[in-house]
PDB file of C-alpha atoms in Angstrom:
ATOM      1  CA  UNK A   1     149.288 121.594  84.610  1.00  0.00           C
ATOM      2  CA  UNK A   2     151.510 123.966  86.546  1.00  0.00           C
ATOM      3  CA  UNK A   3     154.072 121.223  87.232  1.00  0.00           C
ATOM      4  CA  UNK A   4     154.360 120.315  83.551  1.00  0.00           C
ATOM      5  CA  UNK A   5     154.005 123.826  82.134  1.00  0.00           C
ATOM      6  CA  UNK A   6     155.296 126.339  84.703  1.00  0.00           C
ATOM      7  CA  UNK A   7     154.900 129.280  82.293  1.00  0.00           C
ATOM      8  CA  UNK A   8     151.276 128.450  81.388  1.00  0.00           C
ATOM      9  CA  UNK A   9     148.598 131.090  82.023  1.00  0.00           C
ATOM     10  CA  UNK A  10     145.645 129.384  83.675  1.00  0.00           C
ATOM     11  CA  UNK A  11     142.087 130.731  83.741  1.00  0.00           C
ATOM     12  CA  UNK A  12     139.743 129.364  86.388  1.00  0.00           C
ATOM     13  CA  UNK A  13     136.237 130.257  85.241  1.00  0.00           C
ATOM     14  CA  UNK A  14     132.926 130.370  87.009  1.00  0.00           C
ATOM     15  CA  UNK A  15     129.859 129.485  84.937  1.00  0.00           C
ATOM     16  CA  UNK A  16     130.378 131.044  81.496  1.00  0.00           C
ATOM     17  CA  UNK A  17     127.318 132.141  79.517  1.00  0.00           C
ATOM     18  CA  UNK A  18     126.925 133.316  75.929  1.00  0.00           C
ATOM     19  CA  UNK A  19     125.964 132.057  72.473  1.00  0.00           C
ATOM     20  CA  UNK A  20     125.729 128.234  72.344  1.00  0.00           C
ATOM     21  CA  UNK A  21     127.104 127.960  75.876  1.00  0.00           C
ATOM     22  CA  UNK A  22     126.700 125.132  78.352  1.00  0.00           C
ATOM     23  CA  UNK A  23     125.335 127.058  81.342  1.00  0.00           C
ATOM     24  CA  UNK A  24     122.176 128.477  79.746  1.00  0.00           C
ATOM     25  CA  UNK A  25     121.732 125.364  77.604  1.00  0.00           C
ATOM     26  CA  UNK A  26     121.855 123.088  80.640  1.00  0.00           C
ATOM     27  CA  UNK A  27     119.409 125.193  82.647  1.00  0.00           C
ATOM     28  CA  UNK A  28     116.923 125.145  79.750  1.00  0.00           C
ATOM     29  CA  UNK A  29     117.584 121.537  78.741  1.00  0.00           C
ATOM     30  CA  UNK A  30     114.495 119.349  78.488  1.00  0.00           C
ATOM     31  CA  UNK A  31     116.294 116.955  80.818  1.00  0.00           C
ATOM     32  CA  UNK A  32     116.535 119.672  83.465  1.00  0.00           C
ATOM     33  CA  UNK A  33     112.740 119.867  83.722  1.00  0.00           C
ATOM     34  CA  UNK A  34     110.820 117.420  85.884  1.00  0.00           C
ATOM     35  CA  UNK A  35     107.992 117.169  83.349  1.00  0.00           C
ATOM     36  CA  UNK A  36     105.698 119.606  85.133  1.00  0.00           C
ATOM     37  CA  UNK A  37     107.658 122.688  84.034  1.00  0.00           C
ATOM     38  CA  UNK A  38     109.474 122.638  87.323  1.00  0.00           C
ATOM     39  CA  UNK A  39     113.246 122.889  87.646  1.00  0.00           C
ATOM     40  CA  UNK A  40     114.808 120.760  90.408  1.00  0.00           C
ATOM     41  CA  UNK A  41     117.702 122.476  92.194  1.00  0.00           C
ATOM     42  CA  UNK A  42     119.693 121.389  95.224  1.00  0.00           C
ATOM     43  CA  UNK A  43     117.979 122.931  98.267  1.00  0.00           C
ATOM     44  CA  UNK A  44     115.890 124.793  95.677  1.00  0.00           C
ATOM     45  CA  UNK A  45     118.963 126.816  94.787  1.00  0.00           C
ATOM     46  CA  UNK A  46     118.537 129.089  97.792  1.00  0.00           C
ATOM     47  CA  UNK A  47     121.971 128.313  99.238  1.00  0.00           C
ATOM     48  CA  UNK A  48     124.004 127.904  96.056  1.00  0.00           C
ATOM     49  CA  UNK A  49     125.711 131.165  95.055  1.00  0.00           C
ATOM     50  CA  UNK A  50     126.840 131.722  91.471  1.00  0.00           C
ATOM     51  CA  UNK A  51     129.008 134.415  89.883  1.00  0.00           C
ATOM     52  CA  UNK A  52     128.423 133.947  86.121  1.00  0.00           C
ATOM     53  CA  UNK A  53     130.751 135.607  83.615  1.00  0.00           C
ATOM     54  CA  UNK A  54     130.061 136.457  79.969  1.00  0.00           C
ATOM     55  CA  UNK A  55     132.133 134.589  77.394  1.00  0.00           C
ATOM     56  CA  UNK A  56     133.344 137.789  75.705  1.00  0.00           C
ATOM     57  CA  UNK A  57     134.904 138.946  78.977  1.00  0.00           C
ATOM     58  CA  UNK A  58     136.770 135.653  79.329  1.00  0.00           C
ATOM     59  CA  UNK A  59     137.997 135.835  75.726  1.00  0.00           C
ATOM     60  CA  UNK A  60     139.124 139.441  76.175  1.00  0.00           C
ATOM     61  CA  UNK A  61     141.050 138.454  79.277  1.00  0.00           C
ATOM     62  CA  UNK A  62     142.753 135.600  77.445  1.00  0.00           C
ATOM     63  CA  UNK A  63     143.702 137.855  74.534  1.00  0.00           C
ATOM     64  CA  UNK A  64     145.035 140.545  76.875  1.00  0.00           C
ATOM     65  CA  UNK A  65     147.151 137.968  78.688  1.00  0.00           C
ATOM     66  CA  UNK A  66     148.857 137.061  75.411  1.00  0.00           C
ATOM     67  CA  UNK A  67     150.218 140.599  75.189  1.00  0.00           C
ATOM     68  CA  UNK A  68     151.169 140.854  78.867  1.00  0.00           C
ATOM     69  CA  UNK A  69     154.550 139.234  79.672  1.00  0.00           C
ATOM     70  CA  UNK A  70     153.746 139.329  83.405  1.00  0.00           C
ATOM     71  CA  UNK A  71     150.774 137.003  82.803  1.00  0.00           C
ATOM     72  CA  UNK A  72     153.067 134.065  82.059  1.00  0.00           C
ATOM     73  CA  UNK A  73     152.883 131.554  84.888  1.00  0.00           C
ATOM     74  CA  UNK A  74     149.905 133.303  86.486  1.00  0.00           C
ATOM     75  CA  UNK A  75     146.528 131.862  87.483  1.00  0.00           C
ATOM     76  CA  UNK A  76     143.515 134.117  86.921  1.00  0.00           C
ATOM     77  CA  UNK A  77     139.957 133.805  88.171  1.00  0.00           C
ATOM     78  CA  UNK A  78     137.383 134.599  85.491  1.00  0.00           C
ATOM     79  CA  UNK A  79     134.377 135.704  87.542  1.00  0.00           C
ATOM     80  CA  UNK A  80     131.422 137.973  86.922  1.00  0.00           C
ATOM     81  CA  UNK A  81     131.008 141.228  88.883  1.00  0.00           C
ATOM     82  CA  UNK A  82     127.937 140.061  90.848  1.00  0.00           C
ATOM     83  CA  UNK A  83     126.892 137.068  92.925  1.00  0.00           C
ATOM     84  CA  UNK A  84     123.385 135.582  92.911  1.00  0.00           C
ATOM     85  CA  UNK A  85     121.682 132.623  94.492  1.00  0.00           C
ATOM     86  CA  UNK A  86     120.981 129.907  91.946  1.00  0.00           C
ATOM     87  CA  UNK A  87     117.287 130.230  92.805  1.00  0.00           C
ATOM     88  CA  UNK A  88     117.241 133.929  91.913  1.00  0.00           C
ATOM     89  CA  UNK A  89     119.346 133.457  88.787  1.00  0.00           C
ATOM     90  CA  UNK A  90     117.197 130.638  87.361  1.00  0.00           C
ATOM     91  CA  UNK A  91     114.024 132.545  88.236  1.00  0.00           C
ATOM     92  CA  UNK A  92     115.299 135.542  86.271  1.00  0.00           C
ATOM     93  CA  UNK A  93     116.407 133.444  83.302  1.00  0.00           C
ATOM     94  CA  UNK A  94     113.014 131.777  82.954  1.00  0.00           C
ATOM     95  CA  UNK A  95     111.116 135.000  83.547  1.00  0.00           C
ATOM     96  CA  UNK A  96     113.240 136.704  80.890  1.00  0.00           C
ATOM     97  CA  UNK A  97     111.991 134.118  78.385  1.00  0.00           C
ATOM     98  CA  UNK A  98     108.344 134.562  79.462  1.00  0.00           C
ATOM     99  CA  UNK A  99     108.331 131.320  81.414  1.00  0.00           C
ATOM    100  CA  UNK A 100     106.898 132.585  84.681  1.00  0.00           C
ATOM    101  CA  UNK A 101     104.632 130.907  87.192  1.00  0.00           C
ATOM    102  CA  UNK A 102     101.449 132.571  85.931  1.00  0.00           C
ATOM    103  CA  UNK A 103     101.938 132.070  82.181  1.00  0.00           C
ATOM    104  CA  UNK A 104     103.944 128.858  82.111  1.00  0.00           C
ATOM    105  CA  UNK A 105     103.611 127.223  85.553  1.00  0.00           C
ATOM    106  CA  UNK A 106     107.356 127.633  86.138  1.00  0.00           C
ATOM    107  CA  UNK A 107     108.489 126.665  89.619  1.00  0.00           C
ATOM    108  CA  UNK A 108     111.598 125.404  91.396  1.00  0.00           C
ATOM    109  CA  UNK A 109     111.504 122.062  93.192  1.00  0.00           C
ATOM    110  CA  UNK A 110     113.868 120.130  95.447  1.00  0.00           C
ATOM    111  CA  UNK A 111     116.495 118.129  93.565  1.00  0.00           C
ATOM    112  CA  UNK A 112     117.112 115.681  96.423  1.00  0.00           C
ATOM    113  CA  UNK A 113     113.434 114.680  96.384  1.00  0.00           C
ATOM    114  CA  UNK A 114     113.412 114.071  92.632  1.00  0.00           C
ATOM    115  CA  UNK A 115     115.074 110.700  91.872  1.00  0.00           C
ATOM    116  CA  UNK A 116     114.063 110.969  88.212  1.00  0.00           C
ATOM    117  CA  UNK A 117     116.476 113.888  87.818  1.00  0.00           C
ATOM    118  CA  UNK A 118     119.403 111.678  88.822  1.00  0.00           C
ATOM    119  CA  UNK A 119     118.241 108.829  86.581  1.00  0.00           C
ATOM    120  CA  UNK A 120     117.978 111.143  83.556  1.00  0.00           C
ATOM    121  CA  UNK A 121     121.390 112.671  84.239  1.00  0.00           C
ATOM    122  CA  UNK A 122     122.983 109.250  84.671  1.00  0.00           C
ATOM    123  CA  UNK A 123     121.507 107.848  81.454  1.00  0.00           C
ATOM    124  CA  UNK A 124     122.357 111.008  79.488  1.00  0.00           C
ATOM    125  CA  UNK A 125     125.954 110.716  80.673  1.00  0.00           C
ATOM    126  CA  UNK A 126     126.178 107.154  79.360  1.00  0.00           C
ATOM    127  CA  UNK A 127     124.737 107.777  75.902  1.00  0.00           C
ATOM    128  CA  UNK A 128     127.373 107.794  73.126  1.00  0.00           C
ATOM    129  CA  UNK A 129     125.354 110.151  70.909  1.00  0.00           C
ATOM    130  CA  UNK A 130     124.752 112.930  73.416  1.00  0.00           C
ATOM    131  CA  UNK A 131     127.490 115.405  74.215  1.00  0.00           C
ATOM    132  CA  UNK A 132     127.188 119.069  73.311  1.00  0.00           C
ATOM    133  CA  UNK A 133     124.884 118.516  70.321  1.00  0.00           C
ATOM    134  CA  UNK A 134     121.985 116.809  72.083  1.00  0.00           C
ATOM    135  CA  UNK A 135     122.163 116.867  75.855  1.00  0.00           C
ATOM    136  CA  UNK A 136     124.570 119.798  76.400  1.00  0.00           C
ATOM    137  CA  UNK A 137     126.810 117.555  78.500  1.00  0.00           C
ATOM    138  CA  UNK A 138     123.949 117.010  80.955  1.00  0.00           C
ATOM    139  CA  UNK A 139     125.079 114.336  83.421  1.00  0.00           C
ATOM    140  CA  UNK A 140     125.661 113.729  87.116  1.00  0.00           C
ATOM    141  CA  UNK A 141     128.666 116.060  87.063  1.00  0.00           C
ATOM    142  CA  UNK A 142     126.375 118.796  85.747  1.00  0.00           C
ATOM    143  CA  UNK A 143     123.961 118.350  88.664  1.00  0.00           C
ATOM    144  CA  UNK A 144     126.887 118.643  91.063  1.00  0.00           C
ATOM    145  CA  UNK A 145     128.311 121.670  89.262  1.00  0.00           C
ATOM    146  CA  UNK A 146     124.976 123.500  89.403  1.00  0.00           C
ATOM    147  CA  UNK A 147     124.731 122.743  93.128  1.00  0.00           C
ATOM    148  CA  UNK A 148     128.127 124.100  94.181  1.00  0.00           C
ATOM    149  CA  UNK A 149     128.752 127.761  94.978  1.00  0.00           C
ATOM    150  CA  UNK A 150     131.457 129.715  93.170  1.00  0.00           C
ATOM    151  CA  UNK A 151     134.238 130.597  95.597  1.00  0.00           C
ATOM    152  CA  UNK A 152     137.192 132.915  94.979  1.00  0.00           C
ATOM    153  CA  UNK A 153     140.583 131.768  96.234  1.00  0.00           C
ATOM    154  CA  UNK A 154     142.195 135.167  95.958  1.00  0.00           C
ATOM    155  CA  UNK A 155     143.967 134.790  92.617  1.00  0.00           C
ATOM    156  CA  UNK A 156     144.208 137.763  90.216  1.00  0.00           C
ATOM    157  CA  UNK A 157     141.028 138.285  88.213  1.00  0.00           C
ATOM    158  CA  UNK A 158     139.926 139.690  84.876  1.00  0.00           C
ATOM    159  CA  UNK A 159     140.190 143.262  86.098  1.00  0.00           C
ATOM    160  CA  UNK A 160     143.931 142.705  86.568  1.00  0.00           C
ATOM    161  CA  UNK A 161     144.024 142.088  82.812  1.00  0.00           C
ATOM    162  CA  UNK A 162     142.179 145.310  82.016  1.00  0.00           C
ATOM    163  CA  UNK A 163     138.733 143.730  81.626  1.00  0.00           C
ATOM    164  CA  UNK A 164     135.608 145.172  83.232  1.00  0.00           C
ATOM    165  CA  UNK A 165     133.199 142.196  83.469  1.00  0.00           C
ATOM    166  CA  UNK A 166     129.646 142.898  82.297  1.00  0.00           C
ATOM    167  CA  UNK A 167     126.649 142.606  84.576  1.00  0.00           C
ATOM    168  CA  UNK A 168     124.123 139.832  83.998  1.00  0.00           C
ATOM    169  CA  UNK A 169     121.289 142.288  83.259  1.00  0.00           C
ATOM    170  CA  UNK A 170     123.407 143.921  80.536  1.00  0.00           C
ATOM    171  CA  UNK A 171     124.306 140.751  78.604  1.00  0.00           C
ATOM    172  CA  UNK A 172     122.048 137.843  79.496  1.00  0.00           C
ATOM    173  CA  UNK A 173     118.759 139.231  78.053  1.00  0.00           C
ATOM    174  CA  UNK A 174     120.309 139.201  74.572  1.00  0.00           C
ATOM    175  CA  UNK A 175     121.619 135.656  75.039  1.00  0.00           C
ATOM    176  CA  UNK A 176     118.152 134.509  76.143  1.00  0.00           C
ATOM    177  CA  UNK A 177     116.277 136.112  73.221  1.00  0.00           C
ATOM    178  CA  UNK A 178     116.215 132.912  71.100  1.00  0.00           C
ATOM    179  CA  UNK A 179     114.524 131.061  73.981  1.00  0.00           C
ATOM    180  CA  UNK A 180     111.610 133.489  74.378  1.00  0.00           C
ATOM    181  CA  UNK A 181     108.479 131.335  74.148  1.00  0.00           C
ATOM    182  CA  UNK A 182     106.479 134.371  72.976  1.00  0.00           C
ATOM    183  CA  UNK A 183     109.202 135.741  70.731  1.00  0.00           C
ATOM    184  CA  UNK A 184     106.831 135.601  67.754  1.00  0.00           C
ATOM    185  CA  UNK A 185     104.228 137.720  69.558  1.00  0.00           C
ATOM    186  CA  UNK A 186     103.941 141.341  68.356  1.00  0.00           C
ATOM    187  CA  UNK A 187     103.557 143.771  71.257  1.00  0.00           C
ATOM    188  CA  UNK A 188     100.945 146.307  70.159  1.00  0.00           C
ATOM    189  CA  UNK A 189     100.853 148.392  73.312  1.00  0.00           C
ATOM    190  CA  UNK A 190     103.348 149.129  76.122  1.00  0.00           C
ATOM    191  CA  UNK A 191     101.136 147.104  78.447  1.00  0.00           C
ATOM    192  CA  UNK A 192     101.891 144.002  76.384  1.00  0.00           C
ATOM    193  CA  UNK A 193     105.594 144.196  77.202  1.00  0.00           C
ATOM    194  CA  UNK A 194     106.263 141.976  80.218  1.00  0.00           C
ATOM    195  CA  UNK A 195     107.898 143.543  83.244  1.00  0.00           C
ATOM    196  CA  UNK A 196     110.956 141.509  84.197  1.00  0.00           C
ATOM    197  CA  UNK A 197     112.199 141.669  87.767  1.00  0.00           C
ATOM    198  CA  UNK A 198     116.017 141.906  87.652  1.00  0.00           C
ATOM    199  CA  UNK A 199     117.967 139.361  89.671  1.00  0.00           C
ATOM    200  CA  UNK A 200     118.967 140.645  93.090  1.00  0.00           C
ATOM    201  CA  UNK A 201     122.723 140.402  93.748  1.00  0.00           C
ATOM    202  CA  UNK A 202     123.840 139.429  97.212  1.00  0.00           C
ATOM    203  CA  UNK A 203     126.646 140.959  99.251  1.00  0.00           C
ATOM    204  CA  UNK A 204     128.974 139.478 101.856  1.00  0.00           C
ATOM    205  CA  UNK A 205     126.477 139.974 104.689  1.00  0.00           C
ATOM    206  CA  UNK A 206     123.700 138.319 102.689  1.00  0.00           C
ATOM    207  CA  UNK A 207     125.928 135.366 101.896  1.00  0.00           C
ATOM    208  CA  UNK A 208     126.943 134.977 105.533  1.00  0.00           C
ATOM    209  CA  UNK A 209     123.272 134.974 106.539  1.00  0.00           C
ATOM    210  CA  UNK A 210     122.510 132.342 103.872  1.00  0.00           C
ATOM    211  CA  UNK A 211     125.239 130.059 105.227  1.00  0.00           C
ATOM    212  CA  UNK A 212     123.998 130.461 108.802  1.00  0.00           C
ATOM    213  CA  UNK A 213     120.405 129.782 107.760  1.00  0.00           C
ATOM    214  CA  UNK A 214     121.412 126.635 105.887  1.00  0.00           C
ATOM    215  CA  UNK A 215     123.303 125.310 108.919  1.00  0.00           C
ATOM    216  CA  UNK A 216     120.467 126.101 111.318  1.00  0.00           C
ATOM    217  CA  UNK A 217     117.764 124.338 109.278  1.00  0.00           C
ATOM    218  CA  UNK A 218     119.831 121.358 108.132  1.00  0.00           C
ATOM    219  CA  UNK A 219     117.837 118.682 106.320  1.00  0.00           C
ATOM    220  CA  UNK A 220     114.627 120.640 106.874  1.00  0.00           C
ATOM    221  CA  UNK A 221     115.707 122.780 103.920  1.00  0.00           C
ATOM    222  CA  UNK A 222     114.587 119.968 101.615  1.00  0.00           C
ATOM    223  CA  UNK A 223     110.967 120.010 102.758  1.00  0.00           C
ATOM    224  CA  UNK A 224     108.362 121.890 100.703  1.00  0.00           C
ATOM    225  CA  UNK A 225     107.427 125.392 101.810  1.00  0.00           C
ATOM    226  CA  UNK A 226     104.733 125.404 104.472  1.00  0.00           C
ATOM    227  CA  UNK A 227     105.659 122.011 105.905  1.00  0.00           C
ATOM    228  CA  UNK A 228     108.097 123.382 108.469  1.00  0.00           C
TER     229      UNK A 228
END
């Protein structure tokens, strides 16, 4: 793109979430479940680090760049303000919609030990009637995308365009409201309101420890808990 359009302003986004997005839709897709209300993630998502950004922050950055002459020819990274492991992020998303282990038997399984997940993704990618309306672009590329950590390459970010990215706990609960399995339930007492554990962001030291732990355990990371 840069070779053909040297003055283009390029936005390199992490996973973008919001109304009718792909990120939330893919995580909650019926194809993402293994049939036992388990969600298969690569290495259970414990070593994949995501930095999701809300769609309104990306749009604001794009609009601000249109009025900033210095943005011409620049590449910007559209990243959220916090980093989470995929395991922690998916746990929070399902818990926010009342799909926890106690009430809904939610659990995270190992993607590499679930061949059906690859078969479903492959077939969904071949179907001519899928796309965004049915399968939310769920295919083999999606499995790879959800398994790769978001990494900054040092380009300017949204804050350089005057945007303060919103935290996940400030925006995602609203985006997940339509997926609440008990959304119809009227809470009569404060005790009826579920207590949601916020996702725990990780810092540089945490991420370094995660990388070292992954290297030290190798393929043993794929085994179920308690086996090793």
